[in-house]
Coordinates of C-alpha atoms in Angstrom, one line a residue:
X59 CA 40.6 20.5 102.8
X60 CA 43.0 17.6 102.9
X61 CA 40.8 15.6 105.2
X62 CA 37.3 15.3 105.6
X63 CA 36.0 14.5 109.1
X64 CA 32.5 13.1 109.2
X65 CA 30.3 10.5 110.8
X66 CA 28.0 7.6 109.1
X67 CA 25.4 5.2 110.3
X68 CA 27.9 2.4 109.0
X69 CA 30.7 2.3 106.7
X70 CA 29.8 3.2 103.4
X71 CA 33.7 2.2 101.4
X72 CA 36.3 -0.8 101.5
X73 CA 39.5 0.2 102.1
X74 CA 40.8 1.3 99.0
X75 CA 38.3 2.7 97.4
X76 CA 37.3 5.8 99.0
X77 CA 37.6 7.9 95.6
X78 CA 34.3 8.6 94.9
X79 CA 34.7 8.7 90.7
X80 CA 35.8 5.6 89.7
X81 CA 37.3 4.5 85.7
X82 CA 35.0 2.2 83.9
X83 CA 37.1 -0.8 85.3
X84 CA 36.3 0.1 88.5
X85 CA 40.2 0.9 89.3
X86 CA 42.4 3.8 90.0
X87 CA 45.5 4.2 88.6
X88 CA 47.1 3.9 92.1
X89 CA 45.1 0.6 92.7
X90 CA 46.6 -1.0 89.2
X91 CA 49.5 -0.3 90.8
X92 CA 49.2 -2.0 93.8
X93 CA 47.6 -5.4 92.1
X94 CA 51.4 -5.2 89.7
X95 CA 53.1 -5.0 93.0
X96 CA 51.6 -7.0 94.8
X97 CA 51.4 -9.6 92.1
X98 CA 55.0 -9.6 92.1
X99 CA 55.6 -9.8 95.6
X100 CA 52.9 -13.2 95.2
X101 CA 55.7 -14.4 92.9
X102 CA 58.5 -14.4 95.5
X103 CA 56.5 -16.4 98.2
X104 CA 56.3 -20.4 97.8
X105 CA 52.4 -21.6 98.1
X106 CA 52.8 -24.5 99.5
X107 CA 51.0 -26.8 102.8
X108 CA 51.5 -29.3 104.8
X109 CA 50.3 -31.8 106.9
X110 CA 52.9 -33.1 109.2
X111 CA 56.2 -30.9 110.6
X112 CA 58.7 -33.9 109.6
X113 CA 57.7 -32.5 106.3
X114 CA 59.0 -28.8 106.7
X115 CA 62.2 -27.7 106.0
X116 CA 65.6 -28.4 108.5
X117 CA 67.9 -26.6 109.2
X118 CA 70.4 -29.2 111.1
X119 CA 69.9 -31.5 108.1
X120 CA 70.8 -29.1 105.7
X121 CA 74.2 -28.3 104.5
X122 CA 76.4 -25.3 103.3
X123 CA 79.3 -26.5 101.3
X124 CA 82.1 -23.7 99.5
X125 CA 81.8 -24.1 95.8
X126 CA 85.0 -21.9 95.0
X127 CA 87.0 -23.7 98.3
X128 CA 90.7 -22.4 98.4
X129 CA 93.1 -22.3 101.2
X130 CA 93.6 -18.6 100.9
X131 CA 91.1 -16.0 98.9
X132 CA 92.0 -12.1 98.2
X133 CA 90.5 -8.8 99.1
X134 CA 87.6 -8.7 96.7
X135 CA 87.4 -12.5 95.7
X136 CA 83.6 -13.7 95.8
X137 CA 82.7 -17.0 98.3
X138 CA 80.2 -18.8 96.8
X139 CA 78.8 -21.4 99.3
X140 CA 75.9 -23.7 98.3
X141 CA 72.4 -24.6 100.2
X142 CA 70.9 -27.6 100.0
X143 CA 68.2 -28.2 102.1
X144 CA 66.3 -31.2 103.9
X145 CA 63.1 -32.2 105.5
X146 CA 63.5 -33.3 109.4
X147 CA 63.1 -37.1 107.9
X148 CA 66.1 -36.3 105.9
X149 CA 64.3 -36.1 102.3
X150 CA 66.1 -33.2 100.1
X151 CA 63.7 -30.8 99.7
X152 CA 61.8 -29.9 96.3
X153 CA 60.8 -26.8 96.2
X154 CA 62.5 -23.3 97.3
X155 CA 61.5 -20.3 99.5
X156 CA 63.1 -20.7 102.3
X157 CA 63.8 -17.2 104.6
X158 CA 67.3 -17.3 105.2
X159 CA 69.8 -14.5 106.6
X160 CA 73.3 -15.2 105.4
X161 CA 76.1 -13.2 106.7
X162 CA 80.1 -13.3 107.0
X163 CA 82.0 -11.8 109.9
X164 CA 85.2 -11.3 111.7
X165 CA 84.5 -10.7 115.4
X166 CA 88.0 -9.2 116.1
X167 CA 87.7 -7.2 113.7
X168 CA 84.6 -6.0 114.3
X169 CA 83.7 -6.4 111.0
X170 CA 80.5 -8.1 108.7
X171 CA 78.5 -8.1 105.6
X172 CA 75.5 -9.8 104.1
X173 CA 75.4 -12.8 101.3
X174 CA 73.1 -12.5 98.3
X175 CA 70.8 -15.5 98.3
X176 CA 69.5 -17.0 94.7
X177 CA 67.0 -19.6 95.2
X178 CA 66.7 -22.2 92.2
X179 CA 63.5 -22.9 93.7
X180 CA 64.6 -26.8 93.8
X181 CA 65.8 -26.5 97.4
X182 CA 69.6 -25.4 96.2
X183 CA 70.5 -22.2 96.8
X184 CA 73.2 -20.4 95.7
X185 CA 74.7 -17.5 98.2
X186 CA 77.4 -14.9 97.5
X187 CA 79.2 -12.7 99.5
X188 CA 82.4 -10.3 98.6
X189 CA 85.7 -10.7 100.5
X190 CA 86.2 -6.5 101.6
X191 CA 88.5 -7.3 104.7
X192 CA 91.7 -9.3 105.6
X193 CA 91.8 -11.8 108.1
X194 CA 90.0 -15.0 109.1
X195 CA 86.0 -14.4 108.3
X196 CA 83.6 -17.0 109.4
X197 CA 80.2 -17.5 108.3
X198 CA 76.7 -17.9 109.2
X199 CA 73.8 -18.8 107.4
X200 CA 70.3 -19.2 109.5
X201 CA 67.4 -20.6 108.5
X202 CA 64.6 -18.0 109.8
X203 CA 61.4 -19.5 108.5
X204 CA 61.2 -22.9 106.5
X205 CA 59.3 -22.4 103.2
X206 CA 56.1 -23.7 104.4
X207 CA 56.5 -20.7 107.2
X208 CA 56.8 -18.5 104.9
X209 CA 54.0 -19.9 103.0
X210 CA 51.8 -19.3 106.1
X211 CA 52.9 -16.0 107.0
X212 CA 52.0 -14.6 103.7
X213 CA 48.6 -16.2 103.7
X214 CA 47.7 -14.8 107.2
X215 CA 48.9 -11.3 106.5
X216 CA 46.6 -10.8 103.8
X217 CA 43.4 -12.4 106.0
X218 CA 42.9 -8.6 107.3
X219 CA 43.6 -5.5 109.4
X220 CA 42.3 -7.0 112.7
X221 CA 46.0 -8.3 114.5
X222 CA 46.2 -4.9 116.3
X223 CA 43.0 -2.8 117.9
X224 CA 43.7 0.8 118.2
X225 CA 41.6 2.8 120.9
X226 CA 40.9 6.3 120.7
X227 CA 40.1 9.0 123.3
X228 CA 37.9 11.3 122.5
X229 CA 37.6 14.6 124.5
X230 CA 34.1 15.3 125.9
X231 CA 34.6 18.8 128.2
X232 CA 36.3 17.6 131.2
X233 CA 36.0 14.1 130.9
X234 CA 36.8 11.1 128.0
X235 CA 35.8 8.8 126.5
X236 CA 37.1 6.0 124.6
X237 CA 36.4 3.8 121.4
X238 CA 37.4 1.2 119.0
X239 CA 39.3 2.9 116.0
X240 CA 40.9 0.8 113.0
X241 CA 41.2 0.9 109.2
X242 CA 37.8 -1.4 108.8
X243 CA 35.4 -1.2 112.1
X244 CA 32.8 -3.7 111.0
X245 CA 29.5 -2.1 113.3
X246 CA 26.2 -0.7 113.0
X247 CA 26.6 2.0 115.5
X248 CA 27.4 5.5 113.4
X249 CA 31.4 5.6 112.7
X250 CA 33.8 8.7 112.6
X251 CA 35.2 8.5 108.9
X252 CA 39.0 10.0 108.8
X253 CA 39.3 10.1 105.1
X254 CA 41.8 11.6 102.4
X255 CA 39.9 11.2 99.2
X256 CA 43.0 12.2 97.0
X257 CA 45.1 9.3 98.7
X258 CA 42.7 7.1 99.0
X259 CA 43.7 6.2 102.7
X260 CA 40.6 5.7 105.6
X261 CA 41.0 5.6 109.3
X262 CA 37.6 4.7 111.5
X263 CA 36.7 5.1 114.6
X264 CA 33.1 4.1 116.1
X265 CA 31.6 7.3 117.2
X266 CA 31.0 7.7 121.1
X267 CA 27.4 9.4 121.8
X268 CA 26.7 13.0 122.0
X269 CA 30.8 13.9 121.3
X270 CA 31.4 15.6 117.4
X271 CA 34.2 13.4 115.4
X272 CA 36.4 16.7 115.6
X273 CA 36.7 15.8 119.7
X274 CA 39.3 12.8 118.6
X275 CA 42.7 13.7 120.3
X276 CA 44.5 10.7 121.2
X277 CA 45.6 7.0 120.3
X278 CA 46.9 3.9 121.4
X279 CA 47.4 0.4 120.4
X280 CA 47.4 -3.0 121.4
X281 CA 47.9 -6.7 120.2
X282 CA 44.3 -8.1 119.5
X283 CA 43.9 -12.3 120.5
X284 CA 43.4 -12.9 117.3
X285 CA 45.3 -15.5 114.9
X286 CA 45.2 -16.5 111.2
X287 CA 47.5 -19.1 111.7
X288 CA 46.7 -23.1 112.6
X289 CA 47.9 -25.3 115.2
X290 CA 50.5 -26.8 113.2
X291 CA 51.8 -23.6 111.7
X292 CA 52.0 -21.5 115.0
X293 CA 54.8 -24.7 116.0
X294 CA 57.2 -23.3 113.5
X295 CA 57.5 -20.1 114.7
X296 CA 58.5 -21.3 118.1
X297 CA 61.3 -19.0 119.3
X298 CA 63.7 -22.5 118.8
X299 CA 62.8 -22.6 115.5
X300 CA 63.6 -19.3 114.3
X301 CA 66.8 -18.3 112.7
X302 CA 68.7 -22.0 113.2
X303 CA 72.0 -22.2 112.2
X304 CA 72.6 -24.3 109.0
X305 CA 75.3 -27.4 109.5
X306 CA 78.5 -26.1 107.7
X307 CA 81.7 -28.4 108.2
X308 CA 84.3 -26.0 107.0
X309 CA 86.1 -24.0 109.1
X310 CA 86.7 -19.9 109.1
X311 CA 87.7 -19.0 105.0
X312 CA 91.4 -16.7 105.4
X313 CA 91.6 -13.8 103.2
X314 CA 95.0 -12.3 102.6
X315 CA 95.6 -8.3 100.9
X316 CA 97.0 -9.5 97.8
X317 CA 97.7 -5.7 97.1
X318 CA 94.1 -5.2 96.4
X319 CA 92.2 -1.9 97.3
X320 CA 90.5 -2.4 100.4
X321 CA 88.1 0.2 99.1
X322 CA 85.8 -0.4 96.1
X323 CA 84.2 2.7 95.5
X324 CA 82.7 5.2 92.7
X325 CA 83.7 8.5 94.3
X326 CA 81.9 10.4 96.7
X327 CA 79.0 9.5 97.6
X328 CA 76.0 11.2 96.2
X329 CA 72.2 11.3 96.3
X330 CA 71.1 9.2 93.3
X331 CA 73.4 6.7 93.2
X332 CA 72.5 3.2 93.1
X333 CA 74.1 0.2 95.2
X334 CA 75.2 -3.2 94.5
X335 CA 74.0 -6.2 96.8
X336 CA 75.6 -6.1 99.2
X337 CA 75.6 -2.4 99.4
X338 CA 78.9 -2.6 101.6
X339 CA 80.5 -4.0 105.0
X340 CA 81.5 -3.1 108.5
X341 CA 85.0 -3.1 109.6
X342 CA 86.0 -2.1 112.9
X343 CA 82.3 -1.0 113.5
X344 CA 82.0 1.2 110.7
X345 CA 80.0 1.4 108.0
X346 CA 81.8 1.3 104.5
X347 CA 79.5 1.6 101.0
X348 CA 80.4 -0.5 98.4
X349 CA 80.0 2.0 95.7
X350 CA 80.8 5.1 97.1
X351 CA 83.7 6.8 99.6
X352 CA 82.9 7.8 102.6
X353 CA 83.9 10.8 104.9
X354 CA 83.7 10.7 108.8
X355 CA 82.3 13.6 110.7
X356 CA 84.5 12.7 113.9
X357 CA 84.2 16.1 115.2
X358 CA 81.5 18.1 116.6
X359 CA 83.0 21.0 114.5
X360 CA 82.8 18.9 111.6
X361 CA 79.1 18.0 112.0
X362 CA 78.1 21.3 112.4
X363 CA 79.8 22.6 109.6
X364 CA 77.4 20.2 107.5
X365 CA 74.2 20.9 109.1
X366 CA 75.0 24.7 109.4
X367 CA 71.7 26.5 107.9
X368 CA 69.8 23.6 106.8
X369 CA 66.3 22.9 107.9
X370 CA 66.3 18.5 108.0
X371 CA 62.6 16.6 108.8
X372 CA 62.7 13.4 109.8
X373 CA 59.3 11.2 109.1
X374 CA 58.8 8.3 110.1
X375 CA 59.2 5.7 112.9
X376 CA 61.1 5.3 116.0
X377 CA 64.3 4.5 114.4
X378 CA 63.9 7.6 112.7
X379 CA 63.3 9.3 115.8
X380 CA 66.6 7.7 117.5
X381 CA 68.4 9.9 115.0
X382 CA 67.1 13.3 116.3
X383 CA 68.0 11.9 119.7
X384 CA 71.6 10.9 119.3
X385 CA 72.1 14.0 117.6
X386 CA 70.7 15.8 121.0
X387 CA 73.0 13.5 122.9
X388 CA 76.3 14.1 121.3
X389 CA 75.9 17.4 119.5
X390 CA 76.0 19.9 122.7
X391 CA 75.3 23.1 120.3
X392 CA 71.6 21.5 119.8
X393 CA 69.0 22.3 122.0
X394 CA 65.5 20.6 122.2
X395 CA 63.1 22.7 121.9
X396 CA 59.9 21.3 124.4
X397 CA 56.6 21.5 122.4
X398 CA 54.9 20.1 125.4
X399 CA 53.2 17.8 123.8
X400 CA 51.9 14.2 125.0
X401 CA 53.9 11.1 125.5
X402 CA 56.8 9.9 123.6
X403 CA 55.8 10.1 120.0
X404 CA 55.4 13.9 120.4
X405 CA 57.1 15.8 117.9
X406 CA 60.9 16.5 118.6
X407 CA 62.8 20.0 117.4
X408 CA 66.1 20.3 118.0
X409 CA 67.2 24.3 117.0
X410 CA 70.9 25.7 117.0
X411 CA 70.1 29.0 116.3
X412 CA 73.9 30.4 116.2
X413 CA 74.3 28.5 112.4
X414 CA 70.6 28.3 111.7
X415 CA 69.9 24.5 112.1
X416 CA 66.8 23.3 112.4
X417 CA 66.0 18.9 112.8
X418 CA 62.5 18.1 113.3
X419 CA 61.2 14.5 113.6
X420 CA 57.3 13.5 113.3
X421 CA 55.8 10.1 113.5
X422 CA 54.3 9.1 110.3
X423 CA 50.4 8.7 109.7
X424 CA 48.6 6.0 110.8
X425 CA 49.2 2.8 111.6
X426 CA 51.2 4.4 114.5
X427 CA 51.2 1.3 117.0
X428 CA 52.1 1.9 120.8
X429 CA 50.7 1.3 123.9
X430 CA 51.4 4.6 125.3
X431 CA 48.7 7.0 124.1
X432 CA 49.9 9.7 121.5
X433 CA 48.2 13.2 120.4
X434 CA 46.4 13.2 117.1
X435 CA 45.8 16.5 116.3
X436 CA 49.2 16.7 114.9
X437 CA 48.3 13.9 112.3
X438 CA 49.2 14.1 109.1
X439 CA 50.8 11.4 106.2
X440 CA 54.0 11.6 105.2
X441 CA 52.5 12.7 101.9
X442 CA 50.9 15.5 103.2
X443 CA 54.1 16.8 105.2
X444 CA 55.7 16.9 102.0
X445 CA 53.3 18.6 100.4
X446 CA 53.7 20.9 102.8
X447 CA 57.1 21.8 102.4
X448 CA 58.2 24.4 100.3
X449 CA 61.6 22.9 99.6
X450 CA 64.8 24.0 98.9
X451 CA 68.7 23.3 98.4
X452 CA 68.7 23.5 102.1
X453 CA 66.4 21.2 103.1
X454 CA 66.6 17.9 103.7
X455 CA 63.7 15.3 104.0
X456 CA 64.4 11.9 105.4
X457 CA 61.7 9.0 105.1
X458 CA 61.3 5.7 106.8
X459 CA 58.2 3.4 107.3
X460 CA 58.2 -0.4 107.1
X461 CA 57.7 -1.2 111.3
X462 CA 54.4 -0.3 111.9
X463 CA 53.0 -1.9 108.7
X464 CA 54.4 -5.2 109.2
X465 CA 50.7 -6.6 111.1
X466 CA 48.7 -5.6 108.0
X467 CA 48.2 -6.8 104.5
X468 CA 50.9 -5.3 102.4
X469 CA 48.4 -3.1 100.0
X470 CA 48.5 -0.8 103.0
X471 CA 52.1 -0.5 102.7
X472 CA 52.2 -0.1 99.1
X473 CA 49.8 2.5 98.7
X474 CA 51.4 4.7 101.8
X475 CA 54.9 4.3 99.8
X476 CA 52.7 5.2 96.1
X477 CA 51.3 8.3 97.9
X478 CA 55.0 9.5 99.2
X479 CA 56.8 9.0 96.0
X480 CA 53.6 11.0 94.4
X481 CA 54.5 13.7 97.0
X482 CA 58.5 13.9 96.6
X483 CA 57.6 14.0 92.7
X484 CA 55.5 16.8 93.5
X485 CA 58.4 18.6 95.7
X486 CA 60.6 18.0 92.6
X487 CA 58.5 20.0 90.2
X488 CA 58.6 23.0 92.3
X489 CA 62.0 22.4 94.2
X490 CA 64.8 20.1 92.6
X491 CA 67.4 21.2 94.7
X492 CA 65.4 19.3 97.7
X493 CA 67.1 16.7 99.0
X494 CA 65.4 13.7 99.7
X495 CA 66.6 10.2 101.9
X496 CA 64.7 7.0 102.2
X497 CA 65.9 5.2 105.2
X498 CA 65.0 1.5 104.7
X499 CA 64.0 0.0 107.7
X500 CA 66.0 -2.0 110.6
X501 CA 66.0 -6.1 111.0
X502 CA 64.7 -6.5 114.1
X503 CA 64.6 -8.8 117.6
X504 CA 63.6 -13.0 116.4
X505 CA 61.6 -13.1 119.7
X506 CA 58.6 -10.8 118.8
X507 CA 55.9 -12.1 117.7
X508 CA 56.6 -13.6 114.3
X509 CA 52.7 -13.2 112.6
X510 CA 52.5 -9.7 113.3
X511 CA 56.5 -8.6 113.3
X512 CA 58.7 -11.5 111.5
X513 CA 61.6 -9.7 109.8
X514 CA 60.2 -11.8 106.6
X515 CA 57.5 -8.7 106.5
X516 CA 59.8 -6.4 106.7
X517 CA 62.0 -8.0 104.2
X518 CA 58.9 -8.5 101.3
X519 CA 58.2 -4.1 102.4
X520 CA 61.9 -3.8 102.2
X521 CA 61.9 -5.5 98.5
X522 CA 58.6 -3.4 97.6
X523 CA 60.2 -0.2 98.8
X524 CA 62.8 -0.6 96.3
X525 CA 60.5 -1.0 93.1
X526 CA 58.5 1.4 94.1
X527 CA 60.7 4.6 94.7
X528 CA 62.8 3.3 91.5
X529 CA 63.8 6.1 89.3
X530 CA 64.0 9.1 91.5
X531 CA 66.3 11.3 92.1
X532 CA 66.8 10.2 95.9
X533 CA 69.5 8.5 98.1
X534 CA 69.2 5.0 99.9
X535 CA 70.2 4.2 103.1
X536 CA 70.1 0.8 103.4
X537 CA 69.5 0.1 106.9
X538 CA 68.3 -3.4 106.3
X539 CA 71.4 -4.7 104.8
X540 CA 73.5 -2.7 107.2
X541 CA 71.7 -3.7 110.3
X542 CA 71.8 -8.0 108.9
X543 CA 76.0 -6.7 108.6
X544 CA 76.0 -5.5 111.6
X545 CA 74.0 -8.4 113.1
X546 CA 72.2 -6.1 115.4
X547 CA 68.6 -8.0 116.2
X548 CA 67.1 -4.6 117.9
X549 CA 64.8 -2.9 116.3
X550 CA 66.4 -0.3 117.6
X551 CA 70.7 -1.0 117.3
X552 CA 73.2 0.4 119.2
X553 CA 74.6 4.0 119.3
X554 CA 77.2 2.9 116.5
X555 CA 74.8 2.0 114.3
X556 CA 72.7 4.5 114.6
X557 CA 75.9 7.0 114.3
X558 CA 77.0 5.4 111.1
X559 CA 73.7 5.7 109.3
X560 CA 73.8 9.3 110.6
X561 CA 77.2 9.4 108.9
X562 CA 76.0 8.1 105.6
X563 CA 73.5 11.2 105.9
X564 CA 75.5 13.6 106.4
X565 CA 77.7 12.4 103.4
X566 CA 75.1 12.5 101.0
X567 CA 73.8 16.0 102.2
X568 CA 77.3 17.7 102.3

């Protein structure tokens, strides 16, 4: 079985460390690597305190200043504009780790891309950003969280799995009933254990009376009262203090042609391929790589031509899921195909049976947070619907998690990311000619709750994700540097983003 279903007077393993042989150190190989990743994720993160908020970093005393200043810079020139940061007294700051979001853009032109931020860890920073367009470009760099946020948002994520409370319907003949579920229930009442021994991942729920553990069928979620962070801390994350603009006193920086390429490319672009930071720009609200050319499927006819006879499954979130939707909206030969499930997060198929196309989209395992409830009889992880697969040049798997993990400690993350990368190796050794996408996950909206959803969480997943799937044979969408270029703030962007990820897809699967 790939899941054992059973109940327990109380809980008898952390989370973990549900394999039941164990090395001589007492560690997997999977848990080593968690404690390496994790350890260098620790490295990023300043570990600092502080007592008073004059003390914390400021963004209206800080200042950007152009190191290379010109009158006139070139297609492809690099801007390097320098950071240095203050206290709100006005003392420079000593220490790094400040989450900032730097960006250049021509609104006109429609047109944006990210800056690469080097921290000296002395409060100087150093930010780059390549000159792809023509025109006047202005630019933006905005303090998100101060170091000392960033400080405290790293200590409270790893304080435990209790920020969200999941409750579960159980079926019990005609009626239900319902009960706290979560990845540690801490109770003396008998608990339904949800385990996959192989993957070392748990899921509880407290077991209702006289109704079996197999009677579990649906899900929901909700924000639990609960905060790991102090007084003082919780006033930096004030919606008026998140993602402040820092003081610049030049003007917008004027790029002519200079009969440079407007394109820096490698060639098509291909699964495997690596990308450069930034991994390319917008112009005119497309989407252009930096090391690769791009085609545009304008045409129905076009996209259809690509998908014809391919079978593509989409795991993951509900940015995932906005894919199988546009492609219902705006492809008219696709028809969704009503599994008559519950709710929202119910599977999606969309079938054109004339050329043989076949998209599906599932929700990935749990955490799956939502208020609305959602079937889990369907439930499986991501690694298990690999494993699944059979695999071949055909189909097409496309991956993304990173929004539902943000509230927990990031081992969770880490581990579910270990076990899919276990699983796609796996689908290599019997089918190569697989292809495989990892969609990175979207910055999102600065007003949600910033403890449980700061786009700094995402970011440290977003950094993570890229060690760990190092070295495989797989393509990268990089929807969190595209979304920052973009400047989006939604979770879930507009139609033209959404379409110009789609297009990156389609080029690296035809």
């Amino acid at each position: 079985m790939d899941f054992v279903i059973k109940f327990s007077e109380r809980r008898k393993w952390p989370i973990g460390s549900i394999a039941p042989c164990m090395p001589k150190d007492g560690l997997t190989e999977r848990e080593k690597k968690i404690k390496s990743v994790l350890k260098e994720m620790d490295q990023l993160v300043p570990n600092v305190t502080f007592t008073n908020v004059n003390t914390t970093t400021s963004a209206k005393n800080s200042v950007a200043t152009i190191l290379n200043h010109k009158d006139t810079y070139c297609i492809g020139d690099q801007l390097t504009v320098r950071l240095d940061m203050y206290d709100n007294l006005g003392n420079r700051k000593k220490y790094g780790g400040d989450f900032l979001r730097a960006r250049i853009f021509s609104s006109t032109l429609k047109a944006g891309t990210s800056g690469r931020v080097e921290d000296f860890n002395n409060g100087t920073y150093l930010v780059n950003f390549t000159l792809f367009w023509e025109g006047n470009v202005a630019l933006s760099v905005l303090l998100f969280h101060p170091s000392e946020g960033v400080s405290a948002l790293w200590a409270a994520r790893k304080k435990g799995y209790e920020k969200i409370v999941f409750t579960g319907m159980f079926a019990n003949g005609t009626s239900a009933v319902f009960t706290e579920c979560n990845f540690n229930v801490t109770t003396k009442a008998k608990v339904c254990e949800y385990l996959d021994h192989r993957d070392e991942e748990a899921f509880y729920c407290i077991k209702p009376d006289n109704v079996p553990c197999e009677a579990f069928i649906q899900l929901k979620s909700q924000n639990k009262p609960i905060s790991y962070l102090s007084v003082l801390e919780k006033g930096l994350f004030d919606r008026s203090n998140i993602g402040v603009p820092i003081l610049q006193k030049f003007g917008d920086i004027r790029v002519l042609s200079c009969n440079n390429s407007k394109t820096l490319s490698n060639g098509k672009c291909k699964i495997g391929m690596r990308s450069p930071s930034p991994s390319g720009y917008v112009w005119q609200n497309q989407w252009n790589p930096a090391f690769c050319t791009l085609s545009n499927f304008k045409t129905t006819d076009q996209i259809n031509a690509c998908l014809k006879g391919k079978l593509i499954y989409l795991l993951g979130d509900s940015t995932m899921r906005q894919w199988i939707e546009y492609f219902i909206r705006t492809v008219r030969s696709l028809t969704y195909f009503n599994l008559h499930a519950t709710g929202k997060v119910q599977t999606m198929v969309a079938l054109d049976t004339a050329r043989n196309i076949q998209i599906q989209w599932k929700k990935h395992g749990h955490p799956f947070i939502g208020s609305s409830e959602y079937t889990v009889k369907a439930h499986k992880y991501v690694s298990r619907e690999i494993d699944s697969l059979e695999g071949n040049r055909d189909t097409v798997i496309v991956i993304s998690l990173g929004q539902h993990f943000r509230p927990y400690p990031m081992d969770l993350f880490i581990r579910r990311v270990l076990n899919v990368r276990k699983a796609i190796e796996r689908l290599f050794l019997r089918s190569p000619d697989t292809k495989v996408i990892i969609k990175e996950e979207n910055t999102r909206e600065m007003s949600i709750d910033p403890e449980r959803f700061s786009d700094f969480h995402g970011y440290m997943q977003y950094l993570a994700s890229k060690v760990l799937f190092q070295g495989l044979n797989v393509a990268v969408i990089d929807a969190w540097d595209m979304t920052t270029a973009y400047g989006t703030y939604d979770v879930h962007p507009p139609d033209h983003v959404v379409w110009n990820e789609i297009n990156m897809f389609l080029n690296y699967i035809c």
